[in-house]
Short mmCIF file of C-alpha atoms in Angstrom, two decimals:
data_model
loop_
_atom_site.label_atom_id
_atom_site.label_comp_id
_atom_site.label_asym_id
_atom_site.label_seq_id
_atom_site.Cartn_x
_atom_site.Cartn_y
_atom_site.Cartn_z
CA MET A 1 -3.01 -16.26 -26.60
CA PRO A 2 -5.64 -14.16 -24.80
CA THR A 3 -4.84 -10.45 -24.54
CA PHE A 4 -6.67 -7.71 -22.69
CA THR A 5 -6.11 -4.19 -21.47
CA ALA A 6 -5.18 -3.12 -17.95
CA GLY A 7 -6.73 -0.07 -16.35
CA ASP A 8 -3.84 2.15 -17.42
CA GLY A 9 -3.99 0.99 -21.01
CA THR A 10 -1.15 -1.55 -20.85
CA ARG A 11 -1.77 -4.64 -22.98
CA LEU A 12 -1.52 -7.84 -20.95
CA ALA A 13 -1.11 -11.33 -22.38
CA CYS A 14 -1.78 -14.80 -21.02
CA HIS A 15 -0.65 -18.20 -22.26
CA VAL A 16 -3.06 -21.10 -21.92
CA ARG A 17 -1.92 -24.69 -21.39
CA GLY A 18 -4.05 -27.74 -20.69
CA GLU A 19 -7.75 -28.35 -20.17
CA GLY A 20 -10.19 -28.30 -17.29
CA GLU A 21 -10.85 -25.87 -14.48
CA PRO A 22 -8.82 -22.68 -14.89
CA LEU A 23 -5.84 -21.98 -12.67
CA VAL A 24 -4.39 -18.48 -12.93
CA VAL A 25 -0.61 -18.55 -12.57
CA LEU A 26 1.59 -15.61 -11.56
CA PRO A 27 5.32 -15.91 -12.38
CA GLY A 28 8.23 -14.84 -10.23
CA GLY A 29 11.74 -13.76 -11.09
CA PRO A 30 10.81 -11.09 -10.20
CA MET A 31 9.46 -9.96 -13.57
CA ARG A 32 10.37 -13.05 -15.56
CA ALA A 33 8.18 -14.05 -18.50
CA SER A 34 5.84 -16.91 -17.71
CA ALA A 35 7.56 -19.18 -20.25
CA TYR A 36 9.92 -20.48 -17.54
CA ILE A 37 6.99 -22.08 -15.75
CA GLY A 38 6.25 -24.43 -18.64
CA ASP A 39 3.34 -26.74 -17.79
CA LEU A 40 4.34 -26.96 -14.11
CA GLY A 41 5.69 -30.46 -14.42
CA GLY A 42 2.52 -31.79 -16.01
CA LEU A 43 -0.06 -29.96 -13.88
CA ALA A 44 -1.64 -28.89 -17.17
CA ALA A 45 -3.01 -32.43 -17.41
CA HIS A 46 -5.19 -31.60 -14.40
CA ARG A 47 -5.95 -27.90 -14.84
CA ARG A 48 -6.15 -25.30 -17.59
CA LEU A 49 -3.19 -23.10 -16.76
CA ILE A 50 -3.67 -19.38 -17.43
CA LEU A 51 -0.12 -18.05 -17.26
CA LEU A 52 0.05 -14.27 -17.04
CA ASP A 53 2.99 -12.40 -18.51
CA LEU A 54 3.32 -9.54 -16.05
CA ARG A 55 3.45 -6.08 -17.62
CA GLY A 56 6.69 -5.50 -19.47
CA THR A 57 7.52 -9.21 -19.73
CA GLY A 58 6.97 -11.88 -22.36
CA ASP A 59 4.13 -10.93 -24.70
CA SER A 60 2.66 -8.23 -22.46
CA GLY A 61 3.17 -4.59 -23.29
CA VAL A 62 5.52 -2.10 -21.68
CA PRO A 63 3.62 0.38 -19.48
CA ALA A 64 3.86 4.12 -20.01
CA ASP A 65 4.76 4.55 -16.33
CA PRO A 66 7.72 2.40 -15.20
CA ALA A 67 6.70 2.96 -11.58
CA SER A 68 3.76 0.65 -12.27
CA TYR A 69 6.17 -2.29 -12.18
CA ARG A 70 6.05 -2.07 -8.38
CA CYS A 71 4.40 -5.16 -6.94
CA ASP A 72 1.41 -3.45 -5.32
CA ARG A 73 0.70 -1.50 -8.51
CA GLN A 74 0.11 -4.79 -10.34
CA VAL A 75 -2.69 -6.04 -8.10
CA GLU A 76 -5.26 -4.52 -10.46
CA ASP A 77 -3.70 -6.45 -13.35
CA VAL A 78 -4.56 -9.69 -11.54
CA GLU A 79 -8.11 -8.46 -11.04
CA THR A 80 -8.29 -7.64 -14.75
CA VAL A 81 -7.39 -11.25 -15.54
CA ARG A 82 -10.14 -12.57 -13.27
CA ALA A 83 -12.74 -10.26 -14.78
CA HIS A 84 -11.60 -11.08 -18.32
CA LEU A 85 -12.03 -14.81 -17.60
CA GLY A 86 -15.50 -14.20 -16.18
CA LEU A 87 -14.70 -15.96 -12.90
CA ASP A 88 -16.58 -15.04 -9.74
CA ARG A 89 -13.78 -16.68 -7.72
CA MET A 90 -10.54 -18.08 -9.06
CA ASP A 91 -7.91 -20.58 -8.13
CA LEU A 92 -4.58 -18.79 -8.04
CA LEU A 93 -1.04 -20.20 -8.07
CA ALA A 94 2.07 -18.05 -7.75
CA HIS A 95 5.76 -18.82 -7.78
CA SER A 96 8.59 -17.08 -5.91
CA ALA A 97 8.27 -13.28 -6.18
CA GLY A 98 4.84 -13.77 -7.70
CA ALA A 99 3.65 -14.95 -4.30
CA SER A 100 4.04 -11.41 -2.98
CA LEU A 101 1.67 -10.20 -5.69
CA ALA A 102 -0.77 -13.04 -5.04
CA THR A 103 -0.74 -12.26 -1.32
CA LEU A 104 -1.51 -8.59 -1.95
CA TYR A 105 -4.32 -9.59 -4.28
CA ALA A 106 -5.77 -12.01 -1.71
CA ALA A 107 -5.62 -9.28 0.93
CA ALA A 108 -7.33 -6.76 -1.35
CA ARG A 109 -10.01 -9.12 -2.70
CA PRO A 110 -10.31 -12.14 -0.37
CA HIS A 111 -13.79 -12.94 -1.70
CA ARG A 112 -12.38 -13.46 -5.21
CA VAL A 113 -9.97 -16.26 -4.25
CA ARG A 114 -11.21 -19.86 -4.13
CA ARG A 115 -7.84 -21.54 -3.53
CA LEU A 116 -4.35 -20.09 -3.30
CA ALA A 117 -1.10 -22.02 -3.87
CA LEU A 118 2.19 -20.25 -3.13
CA ILE A 119 5.11 -22.20 -4.58
CA THR A 120 8.47 -21.43 -2.90
CA GLY A 121 6.89 -18.04 -2.33
CA ASN A 122 8.66 -14.82 -1.42
CA PRO A 123 6.96 -13.62 1.80
CA SER A 124 8.02 -9.95 1.59
CA ALA A 125 4.39 -8.81 1.55
CA LEU A 126 4.14 -10.20 5.10
CA GLY A 127 7.26 -8.40 6.31
CA LEU A 128 9.36 -11.57 6.18
CA ARG A 129 12.63 -11.83 4.29
CA THR A 130 15.12 -14.53 3.46
CA THR A 131 18.49 -13.87 5.10
CA PRO A 132 21.99 -14.68 3.81
CA GLU A 133 22.27 -17.13 6.71
CA ASP A 134 19.15 -18.95 5.46
CA ARG A 135 20.64 -19.28 2.00
CA LEU A 136 24.05 -20.43 3.22
CA ALA A 137 22.53 -23.00 5.58
CA ALA A 138 20.60 -24.49 2.66
CA ALA A 139 23.70 -24.34 0.47
CA ARG A 140 25.69 -26.38 2.96
CA LEU A 141 23.19 -29.21 2.53
CA ARG A 142 24.75 -29.66 -0.92
CA ALA A 143 28.30 -30.19 0.32
CA ALA A 144 28.56 -33.59 -1.34
CA GLU A 145 27.83 -32.21 -4.82
CA PRO A 146 30.81 -32.12 -7.21
CA TRP A 147 30.24 -28.43 -7.97
CA PHE A 148 30.02 -27.35 -4.31
CA GLY A 149 33.70 -26.47 -3.85
CA ALA A 150 33.64 -23.73 -6.48
CA ALA A 151 30.05 -22.62 -5.92
CA TYR A 152 29.93 -22.09 -2.15
CA PRO A 153 32.70 -19.44 -1.76
CA ALA A 154 31.29 -17.48 -4.71
CA PHE A 155 27.79 -17.68 -3.24
CA ALA A 156 28.96 -16.54 0.19
CA ALA A 157 30.88 -13.61 -1.35
CA TRP A 158 27.85 -12.52 -3.36
CA LEU A 159 25.60 -12.68 -0.31
CA ASP A 160 27.94 -10.60 1.88
CA GLY A 161 28.56 -8.05 -0.86
CA THR A 162 32.23 -8.80 -1.44
CA GLY A 163 31.67 -10.63 -4.73
CA ASP A 164 29.63 -10.27 -7.90
CA PHE A 165 26.84 -12.47 -9.14
CA ASP A 166 28.34 -15.60 -10.65
CA GLU A 167 26.66 -18.35 -12.65
CA VAL A 168 28.84 -20.87 -10.81
CA PHE A 169 26.45 -20.86 -7.82
CA MET A 170 23.19 -21.28 -9.75
CA PRO A 171 23.06 -25.02 -8.91
CA PHE A 172 22.02 -24.02 -5.38
CA PHE A 173 18.64 -22.93 -6.79
CA TYR A 174 17.85 -26.37 -8.21
CA GLY A 175 17.40 -29.70 -6.50
CA ARG A 176 19.09 -31.44 -9.44
CA TRP A 177 21.75 -29.69 -11.50
CA ASP A 178 21.13 -31.60 -14.72
CA ASP A 179 20.60 -30.65 -18.36
CA THR A 180 17.02 -29.60 -17.68
CA ALA A 181 18.12 -27.25 -14.89
CA ARG A 182 20.97 -25.83 -16.98
CA ALA A 183 18.65 -25.03 -19.87
CA HIS A 184 16.08 -23.51 -17.51
CA ASP A 185 18.73 -21.31 -15.91
CA ALA A 186 20.24 -20.28 -19.27
CA ALA A 187 16.89 -18.91 -20.45
CA GLY A 188 16.51 -16.64 -17.43
CA GLU A 189 18.44 -13.61 -18.67
CA GLU A 190 16.48 -13.30 -21.90
CA GLN A 191 13.15 -13.87 -20.14
CA THR A 192 13.65 -11.24 -17.39
CA ASN A 193 12.97 -7.51 -17.58
CA ASP A 194 15.79 -6.17 -15.42
CA GLU A 195 14.41 -2.64 -15.15
CA ALA A 196 11.06 -3.98 -14.00
CA ALA A 197 12.72 -6.39 -11.57
CA ALA A 198 14.59 -3.50 -9.95
CA ARG A 199 11.29 -1.68 -9.34
CA TYR A 200 9.18 -4.65 -8.24
CA PHE A 201 10.21 -4.51 -4.57
CA ALA A 202 10.64 -0.71 -4.47
CA ASP A 203 9.98 1.25 -1.29
CA GLY A 204 6.28 1.51 -0.55
CA ALA A 205 5.33 -1.77 -2.22
CA PHE A 206 4.38 -3.44 1.06
CA THR A 207 2.51 -2.56 4.24
CA PRO A 208 2.84 -5.84 6.14
CA GLU A 209 0.67 -4.99 9.14
CA ALA A 210 -2.22 -3.87 6.94
CA THR A 211 -1.82 -6.91 4.71
CA ARG A 212 -1.82 -9.31 7.63
CA ALA A 213 -4.95 -7.66 9.02
CA ALA A 214 -6.72 -7.89 5.67
CA LEU A 215 -5.80 -11.55 5.26
CA ARG A 216 -7.92 -12.41 8.29
CA ALA A 217 -10.91 -12.17 5.94
CA LEU A 218 -9.45 -14.77 3.56
CA ALA A 219 -11.54 -17.92 3.88
CA ALA A 220 -9.87 -19.71 0.98
CA PRO A 221 -7.54 -22.64 1.67
CA VAL A 222 -3.90 -21.71 1.14
CA LEU A 223 -1.04 -24.06 0.26
CA LEU A 224 2.49 -22.90 1.04
CA TYR A 225 4.87 -25.15 -0.86
CA ALA A 226 8.56 -25.37 0.06
CA GLY A 227 11.57 -27.16 -1.35
CA ALA A 228 13.62 -28.98 1.28
CA LEU A 229 16.86 -27.68 -0.31
CA ASP A 230 15.65 -24.16 -1.02
CA GLY A 231 17.22 -21.35 0.96
CA GLY A 232 14.98 -18.60 -0.28
CA PRO A 233 12.54 -19.27 1.26
CA ALA A 234 13.74 -22.04 3.53
CA PRO A 235 11.01 -24.35 4.90
CA ALA A 236 11.22 -22.70 8.33
CA LEU A 237 10.43 -19.30 6.82
CA VAL A 238 7.55 -20.80 4.84
CA ARG A 239 6.08 -22.14 8.08
CA ARG A 240 6.31 -18.66 9.63
CA ALA A 241 4.57 -17.18 6.61
CA ALA A 242 1.76 -19.72 6.91
CA GLU A 243 0.76 -18.19 10.23
CA ALA A 244 -0.59 -15.13 8.40
CA TYR A 245 -3.32 -17.10 6.60
CA PRO A 246 -6.39 -18.35 8.50
CA ASN A 247 -6.69 -21.62 6.56
CA ALA A 248 -3.17 -22.64 5.54
CA GLU A 249 -1.18 -25.81 5.12
CA VAL A 250 2.53 -26.30 4.45
CA THR A 251 4.13 -29.02 2.37
CA VAL A 252 7.85 -29.59 1.88
CA GLN A 253 9.05 -31.51 -1.15
CA PRO A 254 12.14 -33.63 -0.40
CA GLY A 255 15.15 -32.99 -2.62
CA ALA A 256 13.60 -29.91 -4.21
CA GLY A 257 15.07 -26.47 -4.70
CA HIS A 258 13.39 -23.27 -5.84
CA TYR A 259 11.72 -24.90 -8.87
CA PRO A 260 10.17 -28.08 -7.44
CA TRP A 261 8.24 -28.97 -10.59
CA LEU A 262 11.59 -29.47 -12.34
CA ASP A 263 13.20 -31.52 -9.57
CA ASP A 264 10.46 -34.14 -9.26
CA PRO A 265 7.54 -33.37 -11.60
CA ALA A 266 5.40 -36.31 -10.54
CA GLU A 267 5.69 -35.49 -6.84
CA PHE A 268 4.99 -31.82 -7.43
CA VAL A 269 1.89 -32.55 -9.50
CA ARG A 270 0.64 -35.14 -7.02
CA ARG A 271 0.81 -32.74 -4.07
CA THR A 272 -0.40 -29.64 -5.87
CA ALA A 273 -3.27 -31.32 -7.68
CA ALA A 274 -4.42 -32.93 -4.42
CA PHE A 275 -4.66 -29.49 -2.83
CA LEU A 276 -6.43 -27.90 -5.79
CA ASP A 277 -8.94 -30.75 -6.09
CA ALA A 278 -9.65 -31.20 -2.39
#
């Protein structure tokens, strides 16, 4: 497990899986330990995955300043990883909330990114947000599921603020609510730093106009990967986000939710590896 020190003295840790060309991976959550990513459905057979535990998560240290959990404050951590690996340019993959961090990094250092893959990425750094209507529209696609009757009212209540978070609606985040998904979901609480998550999207984290302007200098190919059943982000929002990158493509995985490498590992690996190896 490689460890190194961020500019403010925080110890950062990475987990390495697989062989071959390195692929730096940023987890989402926000602020969930990289363990939930696993080997990305078998992508480790094609690439050496360098999974970063963001500060305060997994095996990385807790920073002295909790304000440094804010997304933009962690851009230098990503640069520290690149420098530690000795890469002039790196291939970068980010999931969910991690896509906001990857986008800020690409805007700050476009010449350091060779390829960028954003998997069901949160587009907040671009000034785009998932709406409750997006999530409910995606949820209604699951009306034939046996768990839908109990899950949908609880989900709607949580989204409009009249109800609390309830595990009963977690199936909406997965394309298949099977034993693999249940185990993946059950590990989330222990793997997530709640204090850090609350600070990740804090006021001041994003300046969308400046980020969009900086991204014009990004020559690297960008893959924006959506799940057809995901409501956050829904495929339509992913397509809007793609407009911010000069050299972007969008792919939508049928039957997939927010964790497409769990829903159909072979399909996820096929599409993602094709992009990375192009």
